[in-house]
GROMACS .gro file of N, CA and C in nm:
model
  534
    1UNK      N    1   3.381   5.223  -6.193
    1UNK     CA    2   3.291   5.153  -6.103
    1UNK      C    3   3.206   5.055  -6.184
    2UNK      N    4   3.210   4.928  -6.146
    2UNK     CA    5   3.131   4.829  -6.215
    2UNK      C    6   2.994   4.810  -6.153
    3UNK      N    7   2.973   4.862  -6.032
    3UNK     CA    8   2.846   4.841  -5.964
    3UNK      C    9   2.756   4.962  -5.987
    4UNK      N   10   2.633   4.935  -6.027
    4UNK     CA   11   2.536   5.040  -6.054
    4UNK      C   12   2.406   5.007  -5.985
    5UNK      N   13   2.336   5.108  -5.938
    5UNK     CA   14   2.204   5.088  -5.881
    5UNK      C   15   2.104   5.098  -5.994
    6UNK      N   16   2.018   5.002  -6.004
    6UNK     CA   17   1.913   5.005  -6.104
    6UNK      C   18   1.780   4.976  -6.037
    7UNK      N   19   1.750   5.054  -5.937
    7UNK     CA   20   1.626   5.038  -5.861
    7UNK      C   21   1.543   5.164  -5.879
    8UNK      N   22   1.415   5.147  -5.879
    8UNK     CA   23   1.323   5.260  -5.885
    8UNK      C   24   1.315   5.323  -5.747
    9UNK      N   25   1.307   5.457  -5.738
    9UNK     CA   26   1.290   5.519  -5.607
    9UNK      C   27   1.167   5.466  -5.534
   10UNK      N   28   1.068   5.414  -5.606
   10UNK     CA   29   0.949   5.360  -5.541
   10UNK      C   30   0.984   5.240  -5.454
   11UNK      N   31   1.096   5.174  -5.480
   11UNK     CA   32   1.136   5.058  -5.402
   11UNK      C   33   1.220   5.095  -5.280
   12UNK      N   34   1.260   5.220  -5.269
   12UNK     CA   35   1.344   5.260  -5.158
   12UNK      C   36   1.260   5.287  -5.034
   13UNK      N   37   1.304   5.232  -4.923
   13UNK     CA   38   1.229   5.247  -4.798
   13UNK      C   39   1.208   5.394  -4.767
   14UNK      N   40   1.085   5.430  -4.731
   14UNK     CA   41   1.054   5.566  -4.690
   14UNK      C   42   1.026   5.663  -4.804
   15UNK      N   43   1.042   5.621  -4.928
   15UNK     CA   44   1.020   5.713  -5.039
   15UNK      C   45   0.876   5.710  -5.087
   16UNK      N   46   0.797   5.615  -5.037
   16UNK     CA   47   0.658   5.608  -5.077
   16UNK      C   48   0.643   5.542  -5.212
   17UNK      N   49   0.520   5.530  -5.253
   17UNK     CA   50   0.490   5.464  -5.380
   17UNK      C   51   0.474   5.567  -5.490
   18UNK      N   52   0.533   5.540  -5.604
   18UNK     CA   53   0.515   5.624  -5.721
   18UNK      C   54   0.423   5.552  -5.817
   19UNK      N   55   0.337   5.624  -5.883
   19UNK     CA   56   0.249   5.563  -5.983
   19UNK      C   57   0.309   5.589  -6.120
   20UNK      N   58   0.301   5.491  -6.203
   20UNK     CA   59   0.353   5.507  -6.338
   20UNK      C   60   0.263   5.597  -6.419
   21UNK      N   61   0.324   5.688  -6.492
   21UNK     CA   62   0.248   5.771  -6.584
   21UNK      C   63   0.243   5.709  -6.722
   22UNK      N   64   0.317   5.601  -6.741
   22UNK     CA   65   0.323   5.537  -6.872
   22UNK      C   66   0.190   5.472  -6.906
   23UNK      N   67   0.124   5.413  -6.809
   23UNK     CA   68  -0.001   5.343  -6.838
   23UNK      C   69  -0.075   5.317  -6.707
   24UNK      N   70  -0.173   5.395  -6.679
   24UNK     CA   71  -0.248   5.376  -6.555
   24UNK      C   72  -0.343   5.258  -6.565
   25UNK      N   73  -0.379   5.218  -6.686
   25UNK     CA   74  -0.467   5.104  -6.706
   25UNK      C   75  -0.379   4.980  -6.714
   26UNK      N   76  -0.391   4.890  -6.618
   26UNK     CA   77  -0.302   4.774  -6.615
   26UNK      C   78  -0.345   4.664  -6.711
   27UNK      N   79  -0.462   4.679  -6.774
   27UNK     CA   80  -0.504   4.578  -6.872
   27UNK      C   81  -0.406   4.579  -6.988
   28UNK      N   82  -0.371   4.461  -7.035
   28UNK     CA   83  -0.273   4.455  -7.142
   28UNK      C   84  -0.318   4.355  -7.246
   29UNK      N   85  -0.267   4.371  -7.365
   29UNK     CA   86  -0.303   4.281  -7.473
   29UNK      C   87  -0.195   4.176  -7.495
   30UNK      N   88  -0.093   4.180  -7.414
   30UNK     CA   89   0.017   4.085  -7.429
   30UNK      C   90  -0.029   3.945  -7.386
   31UNK      N   91   0.042   3.841  -7.430
   31UNK     CA   92   0.005   3.706  -7.391
   31UNK      C   93   0.020   3.688  -7.240
   32UNK      N   94  -0.061   3.602  -7.178
   32UNK     CA   95  -0.050   3.580  -7.035
   32UNK      C   96   0.086   3.521  -6.999
   33UNK      N   97   0.128   3.544  -6.876
   33UNK     CA   98   0.261   3.502  -6.833
   33UNK      C   99   0.261   3.363  -6.773
   34UNK      N  100   0.157   3.284  -6.793
   34UNK     CA  101   0.149   3.155  -6.728
   34UNK      C  102   0.267   3.065  -6.763
   35UNK      N  103   0.325   3.083  -6.879
   35UNK     CA  104   0.435   2.997  -6.918
   35UNK      C  105   0.572   3.054  -6.885
   36UNK      N  106   0.576   3.165  -6.816
   36UNK     CA  107   0.703   3.235  -6.799
   36UNK      C  108   0.812   3.150  -6.734
   37UNK      N  109   0.781   3.083  -6.627
   37UNK     CA  110   0.886   3.013  -6.554
   37UNK      C  111   0.869   2.861  -6.557
   38UNK      N  112   0.825   2.809  -6.668
   38UNK     CA  113   0.830   2.665  -6.683
   38UNK      C  114   0.698   2.595  -6.697
   39UNK      N  115   0.587   2.662  -6.681
   39UNK     CA  116   0.459   2.595  -6.704
   39UNK      C  117   0.450   2.560  -6.852
   40UNK      N  118   0.372   2.461  -6.883
   40UNK     CA  119   0.363   2.421  -7.022
   40UNK      C  120   0.290   2.528  -7.102
   41UNK      N  121   0.323   2.537  -7.228
   41UNK     CA  122   0.260   2.636  -7.314
   41UNK      C  123   0.362   2.697  -7.407
   42UNK      N  124   0.315   2.757  -7.515
   42UNK     CA  125   0.406   2.809  -7.616
   42UNK      C  126   0.489   2.927  -7.569
   43UNK      N  127   0.446   2.998  -7.464
   43UNK     CA  128   0.523   3.115  -7.421
   43UNK      C  129   0.628   3.082  -7.316
   44UNK      N  130   0.649   2.955  -7.287
   44UNK     CA  131   0.743   2.919  -7.181
   44UNK      C  132   0.885   2.963  -7.214
   45UNK      N  133   0.937   3.049  -7.131
   45UNK     CA  134   1.075   3.094  -7.150
   45UNK      C  135   1.174   2.981  -7.131
   46UNK      N  136   1.141   2.887  -7.044
   46UNK     CA  137   1.237   2.783  -7.014
   46UNK      C  138   1.246   2.677  -7.123
   47UNK      N  139   1.163   2.687  -7.225
   47UNK     CA  140   1.181   2.602  -7.342
   47UNK      C  141   1.300   2.649  -7.424
   48UNK      N  142   1.340   2.772  -7.402
   48UNK     CA  143   1.453   2.831  -7.472
   48UNK      C  144   1.580   2.802  -7.393
   49UNK      N  145   1.679   2.731  -7.450
   49UNK     CA  146   1.799   2.695  -7.375
   49UNK      C  147   1.874   2.815  -7.317
   50UNK      N  148   1.881   2.926  -7.391
   50UNK     CA  149   1.950   3.045  -7.341
   50UNK      C  150   1.881   3.097  -7.215
   51UNK      N  151   1.748   3.109  -7.221
   51UNK     CA  152   1.675   3.163  -7.107
   51UNK      C  153   1.677   3.068  -6.988
   52UNK      N  154   1.669   2.937  -7.015
   52UNK     CA  155   1.679   2.840  -6.906
   52UNK      C  156   1.812   2.857  -6.834
   53UNK      N  157   1.919   2.874  -6.909
   53UNK     CA  158   2.051   2.892  -6.849
   53UNK      C  159   2.054   3.020  -6.764
   54UNK      N  160   1.994   3.128  -6.815
   54UNK     CA  161   1.992   3.253  -6.741
   54UNK      C  162   1.917   3.239  -6.609
   55UNK      N  163   1.798   3.177  -6.612
   55UNK     CA  164   1.719   3.162  -6.490
   55UNK      C  165   1.785   3.064  -6.394
   56UNK      N  166   1.848   2.960  -6.443
   56UNK     CA  167   1.914   2.864  -6.355
   56UNK      C  168   2.038   2.922  -6.290
   57UNK      N  169   2.092   3.029  -6.347
   57UNK     CA  170   2.209   3.094  -6.288
   57UNK      C  171   2.170   3.186  -6.171
   58UNK      N  172   2.041   3.213  -6.155
   58UNK     CA  173   1.997   3.299  -6.046
   58UNK      C  174   2.010   3.225  -5.913
   59UNK      N  175   2.015   3.298  -5.801
   59UNK     CA  176   2.042   3.236  -5.670
   59UNK      C  177   1.944   3.128  -5.629
   60UNK      N  178   1.817   3.138  -5.664
   60UNK     CA  179   1.719   3.038  -5.622
   60UNK      C  180   1.631   3.001  -5.741
   61UNK      N  181   1.684   2.921  -5.833
   61UNK     CA  182   1.606   2.887  -5.952
   61UNK      C  183   1.471   2.827  -5.916
   62UNK      N  184   1.365   2.866  -5.987
   62UNK     CA  185   1.232   2.819  -5.952
   62UNK      C  186   1.212   2.670  -5.973
   63UNK      N  187   1.302   2.604  -6.048
   63UNK     CA  188   1.285   2.462  -6.074
   63UNK      C  189   1.373   2.376  -5.985
   64UNK      N  190   1.435   2.434  -5.883
   64UNK     CA  191   1.519   2.354  -5.795
   64UNK      C  192   1.450   2.337  -5.660
   65UNK      N  193   1.514   2.265  -5.570
   65UNK     CA  194   1.455   2.236  -5.440
   65UNK      C  195   1.475   2.348  -5.339
   66UNK      N  196   1.550   2.452  -5.373
   66UNK     CA  197   1.572   2.561  -5.280
   66UNK      C  198   1.443   2.640  -5.261
   67UNK      N  199   1.416   2.686  -5.140
   67UNK     CA  200   1.299   2.770  -5.120
   67UNK      C  201   1.319   2.905  -5.190
   68UNK      N  202   1.211   2.971  -5.229
   68UNK     CA  203   1.228   3.102  -5.292
   68UNK      C  204   1.284   3.201  -5.192
   69UNK      N  205   1.339   3.308  -5.242
   69UNK     CA  206   1.389   3.415  -5.157
   69UNK      C  207   1.271   3.481  -5.087
   70UNK      N  208   1.294   3.536  -4.971
   70UNK     CA  209   1.191   3.612  -4.900
   70UNK      C  210   1.219   3.759  -4.925
   71UNK      N  211   1.151   3.815  -5.027
   71UNK     CA  212   1.176   3.953  -5.067
   71UNK      C  213   1.159   4.052  -4.954
   72UNK      N  214   1.055   4.035  -4.875
   72UNK     CA  215   1.030   4.129  -4.764
   72UNK      C  216   1.146   4.125  -4.664
   73UNK      N  217   1.191   4.005  -4.632
   73UNK     CA  218   1.303   3.991  -4.537
   73UNK      C  219   1.431   4.048  -4.597
   74UNK      N  220   1.457   4.021  -4.724
   74UNK     CA  221   1.577   4.075  -4.788
   74UNK      C  222   1.577   4.228  -4.783
   75UNK      N  223   1.464   4.289  -4.816
   75UNK     CA  224   1.457   4.435  -4.815
   75UNK      C  225   1.465   4.493  -4.675
   76UNK      N  226   1.429   4.415  -4.575
   76UNK     CA  227   1.445   4.459  -4.436
   76UNK      C  228   1.591   4.447  -4.393
   77UNK      N  229   1.654   4.337  -4.433
   77UNK     CA  230   1.790   4.306  -4.388
   77UNK      C  231   1.898   4.381  -4.466
   78UNK      N  232   1.880   4.394  -4.596
   78UNK     CA  233   1.983   4.457  -4.681
   78UNK      C  234   1.950   4.606  -4.695
   79UNK      N  235   2.041   4.695  -4.656
   79UNK     CA  236   2.010   4.838  -4.664
   79UNK      C  237   1.997   4.884  -4.810
   80UNK      N  238   1.914   4.987  -4.836
   80UNK     CA  239   1.896   5.038  -4.972
   80UNK      C  240   2.028   5.073  -5.041
   81UNK      N  241   2.128   5.111  -4.966
   81UNK     CA  242   2.258   5.144  -5.026
   81UNK      C  243   2.326   5.022  -5.087
   82UNK      N  244   2.266   4.903  -5.068
   82UNK     CA  245   2.321   4.779  -5.122
   82UNK      C  246   2.226   4.710  -5.220
   83UNK      N  247   2.122   4.780  -5.265
   83UNK     CA  248   2.031   4.726  -5.366
   83UNK      C  249   2.089   4.761  -5.501
   84UNK      N  250   2.181   4.681  -5.547
   84UNK     CA  251   2.267   4.719  -5.658
   84UNK      C  252   2.283   4.605  -5.758
   85UNK      N  253   2.310   4.642  -5.881
   85UNK     CA  254   2.347   4.545  -5.984
   85UNK      C  255   2.481   4.587  -6.042
   86UNK      N  256   2.545   4.494  -6.109
   86UNK     CA  257   2.674   4.523  -6.173
   86UNK      C  258   2.652   4.547  -6.322
   87UNK      N  259   2.751   4.604  -6.384
   87UNK     CA  260   2.744   4.633  -6.527
   87UNK      C  261   2.708   4.508  -6.606
   88UNK      N  262   2.771   4.396  -6.575
   88UNK     CA  263   2.743   4.271  -6.646
   88UNK      C  264   2.597   4.227  -6.628
   89UNK      N  265   2.539   4.256  -6.512
   89UNK     CA  266   2.397   4.225  -6.491
   89UNK      C  267   2.310   4.303  -6.589
   90UNK      N  268   2.347   4.427  -6.615
   90UNK     CA  269   2.272   4.510  -6.707
   90UNK      C  270   2.287   4.459  -6.850
   91UNK      N  271   2.408   4.417  -6.885
   91UNK     CA  272   2.430   4.358  -7.018
   91UNK      C  273   2.344   4.233  -7.034
   92UNK      N  274   2.344   4.146  -6.933
   92UNK     CA  275   2.263   4.024  -6.938
   92UNK      C  276   2.114   4.056  -6.941
   93UNK      N  277   2.072   4.160  -6.869
   93UNK     CA  278   1.932   4.199  -6.867
   93UNK      C  279   1.887   4.243  -7.006
   94UNK      N  280   1.973   4.316  -7.075
   94UNK     CA  281   1.939   4.359  -7.211
   94UNK      C  282   1.921   4.237  -7.302
   95UNK      N  283   2.012   4.141  -7.290
   95UNK     CA  284   2.000   4.018  -7.370
   95UNK      C  285   1.871   3.942  -7.337
   96UNK      N  286   1.836   3.939  -7.210
   96UNK     CA  287   1.714   3.873  -7.168
   96UNK      C  288   1.591   3.941  -7.229
   97UNK      N  289   1.589   4.072  -7.229
   97UNK     CA  290   1.476   4.145  -7.288
   97UNK      C  291   1.466   4.116  -7.437
   98UNK      N  292   1.579   4.115  -7.507
   98UNK     CA  293   1.578   4.085  -7.650
   98UNK      C  294   1.516   3.947  -7.673
   99UNK      N  295   1.558   3.847  -7.596
   99UNK     CA  296   1.505   3.713  -7.613
   99UNK      C  297   1.356   3.708  -7.578
  100UNK      N  298   1.316   3.780  -7.475
  100UNK     CA  299   1.174   3.784  -7.439
  100UNK      C  300   1.091   3.850  -7.549
  101UNK      N  301   1.146   3.947  -7.617
  101UNK     CA  302   1.077   4.008  -7.731
  101UNK      C  303   1.064   3.907  -7.845
  102UNK      N  304   1.171   3.832  -7.870
  102UNK     CA  305   1.168   3.731  -7.976
  102UNK      C  306   1.061   3.625  -7.948
  103UNK      N  307   1.041   3.592  -7.821
  103UNK     CA  308   0.946   3.488  -7.780
  103UNK      C  309   0.807   3.545  -7.751
  104UNK      N  310   0.788   3.675  -7.774
  104UNK     CA  311   0.660   3.744  -7.747
  104UNK      C  312   0.619   3.737  -7.601
  105UNK      N  313   0.715   3.722  -7.512
  105UNK     CA  314   0.686   3.729  -7.369
  105UNK      C  315   0.664   3.875  -7.331
  106UNK      N  316   0.741   3.963  -7.393
  106UNK     CA  317   0.718   4.107  -7.381
  106UNK      C  318   0.656   4.148  -7.514
  107UNK      N  319   0.538   4.206  -7.507
  107UNK     CA  320   0.464   4.239  -7.629
  107UNK      C  321   0.401   4.378  -7.617
  108UNK      N  322   0.376   4.443  -7.730
  108UNK     CA  323   0.309   4.574  -7.726
  108UNK      C  324   0.173   4.565  -7.658
  109UNK      N  325   0.133   4.675  -7.597
  109UNK     CA  326   0.004   4.684  -7.530
  109UNK      C  327  -0.070   4.806  -7.582
  110UNK      N  328  -0.190   4.826  -7.533
  110UNK     CA  329  -0.266   4.944  -7.571
  110UNK      C  330  -0.203   5.072  -7.517
  111UNK      N  331  -0.112   5.059  -7.422
  111UNK     CA  332  -0.043   5.175  -7.364
  111UNK      C  333   0.100   5.191  -7.415
  112UNK      N  334   0.152   5.091  -7.482
  112UNK     CA  335   0.291   5.094  -7.529
  112UNK      C  336   0.296   5.026  -7.666
  113UNK      N  337   0.295   5.107  -7.770
  113UNK     CA  338   0.289   5.058  -7.907
  113UNK      C  339   0.428   5.036  -7.968
  114UNK      N  340   0.523   4.994  -7.891
  114UNK     CA  341   0.660   4.979  -7.940
  114UNK      C  342   0.667   4.874  -8.052
  115UNK      N  343   0.771   4.885  -8.131
  115UNK     CA  344   0.798   4.788  -8.237
  115UNK      C  345   0.888   4.679  -8.176
  116UNK      N  346   0.843   4.555  -8.167
  116UNK     CA  347   0.924   4.448  -8.106
  116UNK      C  348   1.059   4.427  -8.175
  117UNK      N  349   1.075   4.474  -8.297
  117UNK     CA  350   1.202   4.458  -8.369
  117UNK      C  351   1.297   4.576  -8.345
  118UNK      N  352   1.249   4.680  -8.277
  118UNK     CA  353   1.331   4.799  -8.250
  118UNK      C  354   1.426   4.769  -8.135
  119UNK      N  355   1.555   4.770  -8.163
  119UNK     CA  356   1.653   4.745  -8.057
  119UNK      C  357   1.727   4.872  -8.016
  120UNK      N  358   1.670   4.988  -8.053
  120UNK     CA  359   1.730   5.115  -8.014
  120UNK      C  360   1.653   5.179  -7.898
  121UNK      N  361   1.521   5.187  -7.910
  121UNK     CA  362   1.438   5.243  -7.804
  121UNK      C  363   1.378   5.131  -7.719
  122UNK      N  364   1.307   5.039  -7.782
  122UNK     CA  365   1.249   4.924  -7.713
  122UNK      C  366   1.121   4.955  -7.640
  123UNK      N  367   1.069   4.856  -7.569
  123UNK     CA  368   0.948   4.876  -7.489
  123UNK      C  369   0.978   4.971  -7.373
  124UNK      N  370   0.874   5.030  -7.316
  124UNK     CA  371   0.895   5.120  -7.203
  124UNK      C  372   0.943   5.041  -7.081
  125UNK      N  373   1.006   5.112  -6.991
  125UNK     CA  374   1.049   5.051  -6.865
  125UNK      C  375   0.926   4.995  -6.792
  126UNK      N  376   0.813   5.065  -6.800
  126UNK     CA  377   0.690   5.019  -6.737
  126UNK      C  378   0.649   4.883  -6.794
  127UNK      N  379   0.650   4.870  -6.926
  127UNK     CA  380   0.610   4.745  -6.990
  127UNK      C  381   0.701   4.631  -6.949
  128UNK      N  382   0.832   4.654  -6.948
  128UNK     CA  383   0.928   4.551  -6.907
  128UNK      C  384   0.905   4.513  -6.761
  129UNK      N  385   0.876   4.611  -6.679
  129UNK     CA  386   0.848   4.583  -6.538
  129UNK      C  387   0.725   4.494  -6.523
  130UNK      N  388   0.617   4.529  -6.593
  130UNK     CA  389   0.492   4.454  -6.582
  130UNK      C  390   0.501   4.314  -6.642
  131UNK      N  391   0.567   4.302  -6.757
  131UNK     CA  392   0.564   4.176  -6.832
  131UNK      C  393   0.683   4.085  -6.805
  132UNK      N  394   0.790   4.137  -6.747
  132UNK     CA  395   0.908   4.053  -6.719
  132UNK      C  396   0.949   4.058  -6.573
  133UNK      N  397   0.981   4.176  -6.524
  133UNK     CA  398   1.038   4.187  -6.389
  133UNK      C  399   0.942   4.138  -6.281
  134UNK      N  400   0.819   4.185  -6.282
  134UNK     CA  401   0.724   4.144  -6.178
  134UNK      C  402   0.698   3.993  -6.178
  135UNK      N  403   0.669   3.932  -6.294
  135UNK     CA  404   0.645   3.787  -6.290
  135UNK      C  405   0.767   3.706  -6.246
  136UNK      N  406   0.886   3.746  -6.291
  136UNK     CA  407   1.006   3.671  -6.255
  136UNK      C  408   1.036   3.687  -6.106
  137UNK      N  409   1.036   3.810  -6.057
  137UNK     CA  410   1.067   3.829  -5.915
  137UNK      C  411   0.960   3.768  -5.826
  138UNK      N  412   0.834   3.765  -5.871
  138UNK     CA  413   0.728   3.699  -5.793
  138UNK      C  414   0.759   3.551  -5.775
  139UNK      N  415   0.811   3.489  -5.880
  139UNK     CA  416   0.846   3.347  -5.874
  139UNK      C  417   0.964   3.321  -5.781
  140UNK      N  418   1.041   3.424  -5.751
  140UNK     CA  419   1.157   3.411  -5.664
  140UNK      C  420   1.130   3.464  -5.523
  141UNK      N  421   1.004   3.489  -5.489
  141UNK     CA  422   0.971   3.534  -5.354
  141UNK      C  423   0.959   3.684  -5.338
  142UNK      N  424   0.946   3.757  -5.447
  142UNK     CA  425   0.924   3.902  -5.449
  142UNK      C  426   1.040   3.989  -5.401
  143UNK      N  427   1.164   3.951  -5.430
  143UNK     CA  428   1.270   4.048  -5.405
  143UNK      C  429   1.274   4.147  -5.521
  144UNK      N  430   1.350   4.252  -5.507
  144UNK     CA  431   1.376   4.339  -5.622
  144UNK      C  432   1.465   4.260  -5.718
  145UNK      N  433   1.478   4.308  -5.840
  145UNK     CA  434   1.565   4.240  -5.937
  145UNK      C  435   1.708   4.237  -5.884
  146UNK      N  436   1.753   4.348  -5.826
  146UNK     CA  437   1.890   4.356  -5.774
  146UNK      C  438   1.914   4.254  -5.664
  147UNK      N  439   1.820   4.241  -5.569
  147UNK     CA  440   1.839   4.145  -5.460
  147UNK      C  441   1.812   4.002  -5.505
  148UNK      N  442   1.737   3.985  -5.612
  148UNK     CA  443   1.721   3.851  -5.668
  148UNK      C  444   1.857   3.803  -5.722
  149UNK      N  445   1.930   3.894  -5.786
  149UNK     CA  446   2.061   3.859  -5.842
  149UNK      C  447   2.169   3.851  -5.734
  150UNK      N  448   2.159   3.938  -5.635
  150UNK     CA  449   2.262   3.949  -5.531
  150UNK      C  450   2.194   3.957  -5.394
  151UNK      N  451   2.148   3.842  -5.341
  151UNK     CA  452   2.071   3.842  -5.216
  151UNK      C  453   2.141   3.903  -5.095
  152UNK      N  454   2.273   3.906  -5.096
  152UNK     CA  455   2.345   3.969  -4.985
  152UNK      C  456   2.369   4.117  -5.011
  153UNK      N  457   2.330   4.163  -5.130
  153UNK     CA  458   2.349   4.303  -5.167
  153UNK      C  459   2.490   4.332  -5.214
  154UNK      N  460   2.503   4.442  -5.282
  154UNK     CA  461   2.632   4.494  -5.327
  154UNK      C  462   2.637   4.641  -5.291
  155UNK      N  463   2.750   4.687  -5.241
  155UNK     CA  464   2.761   4.829  -5.211
  155UNK      C  465   2.752   4.909  -5.341
  156UNK      N  466   2.671   5.013  -5.341
  156UNK     CA  467   2.647   5.092  -5.462
  156UNK      C  468   2.747   5.206  -5.474
  157UNK      N  469   2.796   5.224  -5.595
  157UNK     CA  470   2.886   5.334  -5.625
  157UNK      C  471   2.815   5.449  -5.695
  158UNK      N  472   2.700   5.418  -5.754
  158UNK     CA  473   2.631   5.515  -5.839
  158UNK      C  474   2.482   5.486  -5.834
  159UNK      N  475   2.401   5.591  -5.824
  159UNK     CA  476   2.256   5.574  -5.826
  159UNK      C  477   2.202   5.623  -5.959
  160UNK      N  478   2.118   5.544  -6.022
  160UNK     CA  479   2.054   5.580  -6.147
  160UNK      C  480   1.904   5.583  -6.127
  161UNK      N  481   1.838   5.672  -6.195
  161UNK     CA  482   1.693   5.673  -6.194
  161UNK      C  483   1.647   5.670  -6.339
  162UNK      N  484   1.519   5.646  -6.359
  162UNK     CA  485   1.468   5.633  -6.495
  162UNK      C  486   1.328   5.690  -6.502
  163UNK      N  487   1.282   5.708  -6.623
  163UNK     CA  488   1.143   5.747  -6.648
  163UNK      C  489   1.068   5.620  -6.685
  164UNK      N  490   0.949   5.599  -6.630
  164UNK     CA  491   0.874   5.478  -6.657
  164UNK      C  492   0.835   5.465  -6.804
  165UNK      N  493   0.818   5.576  -6.874
  165UNK     CA  494   0.779   5.569  -7.015
  165UNK      C  495   0.899   5.565  -7.109
  166UNK      N  496   1.019   5.574  -7.057
  166UNK     CA  497   1.141   5.570  -7.138
  166UNK      C  498   1.160   5.431  -7.198
  167UNK      N  499   1.212   5.426  -7.320
  167UNK     CA  500   1.245   5.299  -7.382
  167UNK      C  501   1.357   5.231  -7.305
  168UNK      N  502   1.339   5.102  -7.275
  168UNK     CA  503   1.435   5.031  -7.191
  168UNK      C  504   1.571   5.018  -7.259
  169UNK      N  505   1.575   4.997  -7.391
  169UNK     CA  506   1.705   4.987  -7.459
  169UNK      C  507   1.776   5.121  -7.461
  170UNK      N  508   1.699   5.227  -7.481
  170UNK     CA  509   1.756   5.361  -7.479
  170UNK      C  510   1.822   5.386  -7.344
  171UNK      N  511   1.752   5.352  -7.236
  171UNK     CA  512   1.805   5.370  -7.101
  171UNK      C  513   1.929   5.284  -7.077
  172UNK      N  514   1.917   5.155  -7.106
  172UNK     CA  515   2.029   5.064  -7.082
  172UNK      C  516   2.152   5.105  -7.161
  173UNK      N  517   2.133   5.138  -7.288
  173UNK     CA  518   2.248   5.174  -7.372
  173UNK      C  519   2.315   5.302  -7.324
  174UNK      N  520   2.236   5.396  -7.276
  174UNK     CA  521   2.297   5.519  -7.221
  174UNK      C  522   2.378   5.486  -7.096
  175UNK      N  523   2.326   5.397  -7.012
  175UNK     CA  524   2.399   5.357  -6.891
  175UNK      C  525   2.529   5.287  -6.930
  176UNK      N  526   2.521   5.194  -7.023
  176UNK     CA  527   2.639   5.115  -7.060
  176UNK      C  528   2.746   5.197  -7.132
  177UNK      N  529   2.705   5.302  -7.200
  177UNK     CA  530   2.801   5.380  -7.279
  177UNK      C  531   2.834   5.516  -7.217
  178UNK      N  532   2.799   5.534  -7.089
  178UNK     CA  533   2.830   5.659  -7.019
  178UNK      C  534   2.965   5.651  -6.952
   0.00000   0.00000   0.00000
């Protein structure tokens, strides 16, 4: 099966909200995300040709004339059984995280003292969510990462869950090599 679910149970309708135990204090020491999707500044991901290509490959690139996705409508229209990503999406996501670490877009915080050069454990899933996933999906109209990549949804063959404090590379590598 090439299709995998990589959604948090907190995003599933009717499951309620889960609070992260990784870091209840949302204050962070990482650089601000103002440059994430093309604003001027040294942290701009789109100054990097690889990252520009990755974001432009998404269904509604923030620099084009298409309106952003309507995350609320997508989550209403697409059933949770179709909030799915494919194996290649996970491979690309890992590459994106590595590049974001190189550009200090994802950085250690007072709650996550990870080593940015560590490619075995990596930053926590919580940190990646706060510093990458939330800002990017917000720019695309607040869909989940899965529906941002596949707005019509994909039927899921397998459901995965994660721990918010788990290292993102550790999680991804276990998924890819299982």
